[in-house]
Amino acid sequence: MPEPQKTTFAPQLNIQSGVTNIDFYINGFGAIELRKWLNDDSSIHVAELSIDGAVFHLHEETLRLGSFSPERHGGTTTTVGLFVPDVDAFIARAIAAGATEISPAQDYDYGYRQAKIKDPFGHLWMIEMKI
């Protein structure tokens, strides 16, 4: 008998049309590319990635459906929270690969160590761990 699937959360992040290189996520986040679908011009239509088993998707923006990349409007309405074993090491790797630090890692009285970065495609990430 197959094991029942558990509920998981897999955000879909929109990227501008024409993007061909998503190596930032592999080099900066240690993501593994699970699969991807390309357009006729070899740009990315959809890519499925995983960071230590946490799956997320990159999808080219679809203007007619109101799915915009952060670059189109100079901002985003979402911050993706990613819990990792070592915030400082994760942030250092991401910044070395091209992320921009928004707020440095620090401990908060509610029991988390957190830092915020922006990836090269304009997505905001809250990198965090329980302390």
PDB file of C-alpha atoms in Angstrom:
ATOM      1  CA  MET A   1       0.000   0.000   0.000  1.00  0.00           C
ATOM      2  CA  PRO A   2       1.502   3.391  -0.977  1.00  0.00           C
ATOM      3  CA  GLU A   3       2.336   5.831   1.789  1.00  0.00           C
ATOM      4  CA  PRO A   4      -0.118   8.732   2.014  1.00  0.00           C
ATOM      5  CA  GLN A   5       1.252  12.047   0.837  1.00  0.00           C
ATOM      6  CA  LYS A   6       1.755  14.703   3.462  1.00  0.00           C
ATOM      7  CA  THR A   7       0.875  18.324   2.936  1.00  0.00           C
ATOM      8  CA  THR A   8       3.819  20.465   1.887  1.00  0.00           C
ATOM      9  CA  PHE A   9       4.282  24.044   0.781  1.00  0.00           C
ATOM     10  CA  ALA A  10       5.964  24.721  -2.585  1.00  0.00           C
ATOM     11  CA  PRO A  11       6.112  28.403  -3.501  1.00  0.00           C
ATOM     12  CA  GLN A  12       6.160  29.385  -7.151  1.00  0.00           C
ATOM     13  CA  LEU A  13       8.415  32.367  -7.791  1.00  0.00           C
ATOM     14  CA  ASN A  14       7.929  34.316 -10.988  1.00  0.00           C
ATOM     15  CA  ILE A  15      10.942  35.280 -13.072  1.00  0.00           C
ATOM     16  CA  GLN A  16      11.078  37.516 -16.125  1.00  0.00           C
ATOM     17  CA  SER A  17      10.564  35.907 -19.512  1.00  0.00           C
ATOM     18  CA  GLY A  18      13.806  35.101 -21.292  1.00  0.00           C
ATOM     19  CA  VAL A  19      15.808  33.932 -18.256  1.00  0.00           C
ATOM     20  CA  THR A  20      18.212  31.148 -19.182  1.00  0.00           C
ATOM     21  CA  ASN A  21      20.454  30.954 -16.129  1.00  0.00           C
ATOM     22  CA  ILE A  22      19.221  30.073 -12.636  1.00  0.00           C
ATOM     23  CA  ASP A  23      22.604  28.920 -11.312  1.00  0.00           C
ATOM     24  CA  PHE A  24      22.271  31.350  -8.399  1.00  0.00           C
ATOM     25  CA  TYR A  25      19.929  28.939  -6.644  1.00  0.00           C
ATOM     26  CA  ILE A  26      22.346  26.040  -7.127  1.00  0.00           C
ATOM     27  CA  ASN A  27      25.470  27.976  -6.157  1.00  0.00           C
ATOM     28  CA  GLY A  28      23.962  30.319  -3.580  1.00  0.00           C
ATOM     29  CA  PHE A  29      21.330  28.138  -1.926  1.00  0.00           C
ATOM     30  CA  GLY A  30      22.691  24.666  -2.635  1.00  0.00           C
ATOM     31  CA  ALA A  31      19.501  23.847  -4.533  1.00  0.00           C
ATOM     32  CA  ILE A  32      19.166  20.784  -6.700  1.00  0.00           C
ATOM     33  CA  GLU A  33      17.382  21.143 -10.013  1.00  0.00           C
ATOM     34  CA  LEU A  34      14.784  18.388 -10.101  1.00  0.00           C
ATOM     35  CA  ARG A  35      13.465  19.153 -13.580  1.00  0.00           C
ATOM     36  CA  LYS A  36      12.704  22.017 -15.934  1.00  0.00           C
ATOM     37  CA  TRP A  37      10.742  22.860 -19.018  1.00  0.00           C
ATOM     38  CA  LEU A  38      12.231  25.183 -21.603  1.00  0.00           C
ATOM     39  CA  ASN A  39      10.658  27.479 -24.159  1.00  0.00           C
ATOM     40  CA  ASP A  40      11.575  27.246 -27.857  1.00  0.00           C
ATOM     41  CA  ASP A  41      14.282  29.896 -27.335  1.00  0.00           C
ATOM     42  CA  SER A  42      15.855  27.779 -24.502  1.00  0.00           C
ATOM     43  CA  SER A  43      14.652  30.196 -21.832  1.00  0.00           C
ATOM     44  CA  ILE A  44      13.101  28.745 -18.700  1.00  0.00           C
ATOM     45  CA  HIS A  45       9.368  28.212 -18.647  1.00  0.00           C
ATOM     46  CA  VAL A  46       9.295  26.282 -15.336  1.00  0.00           C
ATOM     47  CA  ALA A  47      12.050  24.898 -13.121  1.00  0.00           C
ATOM     48  CA  GLU A  48      11.479  22.694 -10.090  1.00  0.00           C
ATOM     49  CA  LEU A  49      14.187  22.951  -7.438  1.00  0.00           C
ATOM     50  CA  SER A  50      14.791  21.555  -3.977  1.00  0.00           C
ATOM     51  CA  ILE A  51      16.775  22.846  -1.013  1.00  0.00           C
ATOM     52  CA  ASP A  52      17.293  19.943   1.403  1.00  0.00           C
ATOM     53  CA  GLY A  53      13.934  18.497   0.360  1.00  0.00           C
ATOM     54  CA  ALA A  54      12.045  21.827   0.371  1.00  0.00           C
ATOM     55  CA  VAL A  55      10.613  22.122  -3.150  1.00  0.00           C
ATOM     56  CA  PHE A  56       9.957  25.397  -4.954  1.00  0.00           C
ATOM     57  CA  HIS A  57       9.310  26.403  -8.539  1.00  0.00           C
ATOM     58  CA  LEU A  58      10.516  29.174 -10.794  1.00  0.00           C
ATOM     59  CA  HIS A  59       7.989  30.116 -13.464  1.00  0.00           C
ATOM     60  CA  GLU A  60       8.275  32.706 -16.168  1.00  0.00           C
ATOM     61  CA  GLU A  61       5.886  35.559 -15.554  1.00  0.00           C
ATOM     62  CA  THR A  62       2.483  35.350 -17.214  1.00  0.00           C
ATOM     63  CA  LEU A  63       1.235  38.882 -17.623  1.00  0.00           C
ATOM     64  CA  ARG A  64      -2.248  37.940 -18.828  1.00  0.00           C
ATOM     65  CA  LEU A  65      -2.772  35.988 -15.576  1.00  0.00           C
ATOM     66  CA  GLY A  66      -1.291  38.691 -13.362  1.00  0.00           C
ATOM     67  CA  SER A  67       1.831  36.683 -12.470  1.00  0.00           C
ATOM     68  CA  PHE A  68       4.648  39.216 -12.400  1.00  0.00           C
ATOM     69  CA  SER A  69       8.329  38.978 -11.552  1.00  0.00           C
ATOM     70  CA  PRO A  70       9.514  41.356  -8.793  1.00  0.00           C
ATOM     71  CA  GLU A  71      11.680  43.146 -11.365  1.00  0.00           C
ATOM     72  CA  ARG A  72       8.615  44.230 -13.351  1.00  0.00           C
ATOM     73  CA  HIS A  73       7.314  46.389 -10.477  1.00  0.00           C
ATOM     74  CA  GLY A  74      10.485  46.949  -8.455  1.00  0.00           C
ATOM     75  CA  GLY A  75       9.249  44.958  -5.473  1.00  0.00           C
ATOM     76  CA  THR A  76       7.385  41.931  -4.242  1.00  0.00           C
ATOM     77  CA  THR A  77       4.472  41.215  -1.933  1.00  0.00           C
ATOM     78  CA  THR A  78       5.978  38.027  -0.516  1.00  0.00           C
ATOM     79  CA  THR A  79       8.970  37.020   1.583  1.00  0.00           C
ATOM     80  CA  VAL A  80       9.853  33.326   1.457  1.00  0.00           C
ATOM     81  CA  GLY A  81      10.861  31.967   4.864  1.00  0.00           C
ATOM     82  CA  LEU A  82      13.475  29.219   4.706  1.00  0.00           C
ATOM     83  CA  PHE A  83      14.551  27.403   7.867  1.00  0.00           C
ATOM     84  CA  VAL A  84      18.145  26.181   7.706  1.00  0.00           C
ATOM     85  CA  PRO A  85      20.565  24.608  10.218  1.00  0.00           C
ATOM     86  CA  ASP A  86      23.066  27.528  10.056  1.00  0.00           C
ATOM     87  CA  VAL A  87      21.792  30.987   9.087  1.00  0.00           C
ATOM     88  CA  ASP A  88      25.226  32.612   8.980  1.00  0.00           C
ATOM     89  CA  ALA A  89      26.794  30.004   6.690  1.00  0.00           C
ATOM     90  CA  PHE A  90      23.755  30.006   4.393  1.00  0.00           C
ATOM     91  CA  ILE A  91      23.740  33.809   4.117  1.00  0.00           C
ATOM     92  CA  ALA A  92      27.487  33.963   3.431  1.00  0.00           C
ATOM     93  CA  ARG A  93      27.135  31.462   0.591  1.00  0.00           C
ATOM     94  CA  ALA A  94      24.121  33.259  -0.885  1.00  0.00           C
ATOM     95  CA  ILE A  95      25.818  36.660  -0.788  1.00  0.00           C
ATOM     96  CA  ALA A  96      28.975  35.234  -2.388  1.00  0.00           C
ATOM     97  CA  ALA A  97      26.764  33.915  -5.215  1.00  0.00           C
ATOM     98  CA  GLY A  98      25.042  37.268  -5.818  1.00  0.00           C
ATOM     99  CA  ALA A  99      22.332  37.815  -3.191  1.00  0.00           C
ATOM    100  CA  THR A 100      21.956  41.241  -1.588  1.00  0.00           C
ATOM    101  CA  GLU A 101      21.798  41.504   2.196  1.00  0.00           C
ATOM    102  CA  ILE A 102      18.679  43.329   3.348  1.00  0.00           C
ATOM    103  CA  SER A 103      19.146  42.760   7.088  1.00  0.00           C
ATOM    104  CA  PRO A 104      22.044  40.942   8.742  1.00  0.00           C
ATOM    105  CA  ALA A 105      21.630  37.813  10.826  1.00  0.00           C
ATOM    106  CA  GLN A 106      20.610  38.460  14.408  1.00  0.00           C
ATOM    107  CA  ASP A 107      18.914  36.719  17.293  1.00  0.00           C
ATOM    108  CA  TYR A 108      15.399  37.784  18.243  1.00  0.00           C
ATOM    109  CA  ASP A 109      13.682  37.469  21.619  1.00  0.00           C
ATOM    110  CA  TYR A 110      10.965  35.296  20.064  1.00  0.00           C
ATOM    111  CA  GLY A 111      13.518  32.513  19.604  1.00  0.00           C
ATOM    112  CA  TYR A 112      14.707  32.834  15.997  1.00  0.00           C
ATOM    113  CA  ARG A 113      17.956  33.840  14.350  1.00  0.00           C
ATOM    114  CA  GLN A 114      17.028  35.551  11.084  1.00  0.00           C
ATOM    115  CA  ALA A 115      18.527  37.413   8.160  1.00  0.00           C
ATOM    116  CA  LYS A 116      16.840  38.779   5.062  1.00  0.00           C
ATOM    117  CA  ILE A 117      18.305  38.731   1.561  1.00  0.00           C
ATOM    118  CA  LYS A 118      17.161  39.555  -1.959  1.00  0.00           C
ATOM    119  CA  ASP A 119      18.078  37.094  -4.700  1.00  0.00           C
ATOM    120  CA  PRO A 120      19.246  38.307  -8.136  1.00  0.00           C
ATOM    121  CA  PHE A 121      15.683  37.974  -9.487  1.00  0.00           C
ATOM    122  CA  GLY A 122      14.251  40.309  -6.827  1.00  0.00           C
ATOM    123  CA  HIS A 123      12.704  37.694  -4.505  1.00  0.00           C
ATOM    124  CA  LEU A 124      12.995  38.300  -0.759  1.00  0.00           C
ATOM    125  CA  TRP A 125      14.070  35.433   1.495  1.00  0.00           C
ATOM    126  CA  MET A 126      13.984  35.286   5.300  1.00  0.00           C
ATOM    127  CA  ILE A 127      16.679  32.791   6.222  1.00  0.00           C
ATOM    128  CA  GLU A 128      16.012  31.559   9.737  1.00  0.00           C
ATOM    129  CA  MET A 129      16.564  28.989  12.419  1.00  0.00           C
ATOM    130  CA  LYS A 130      15.158  28.354  15.883  1.00  0.00           C
ATOM    131  CA  ILE A 131      17.603  29.132  18.673  1.00  0.00           C
TER     132      ILE A 131
END
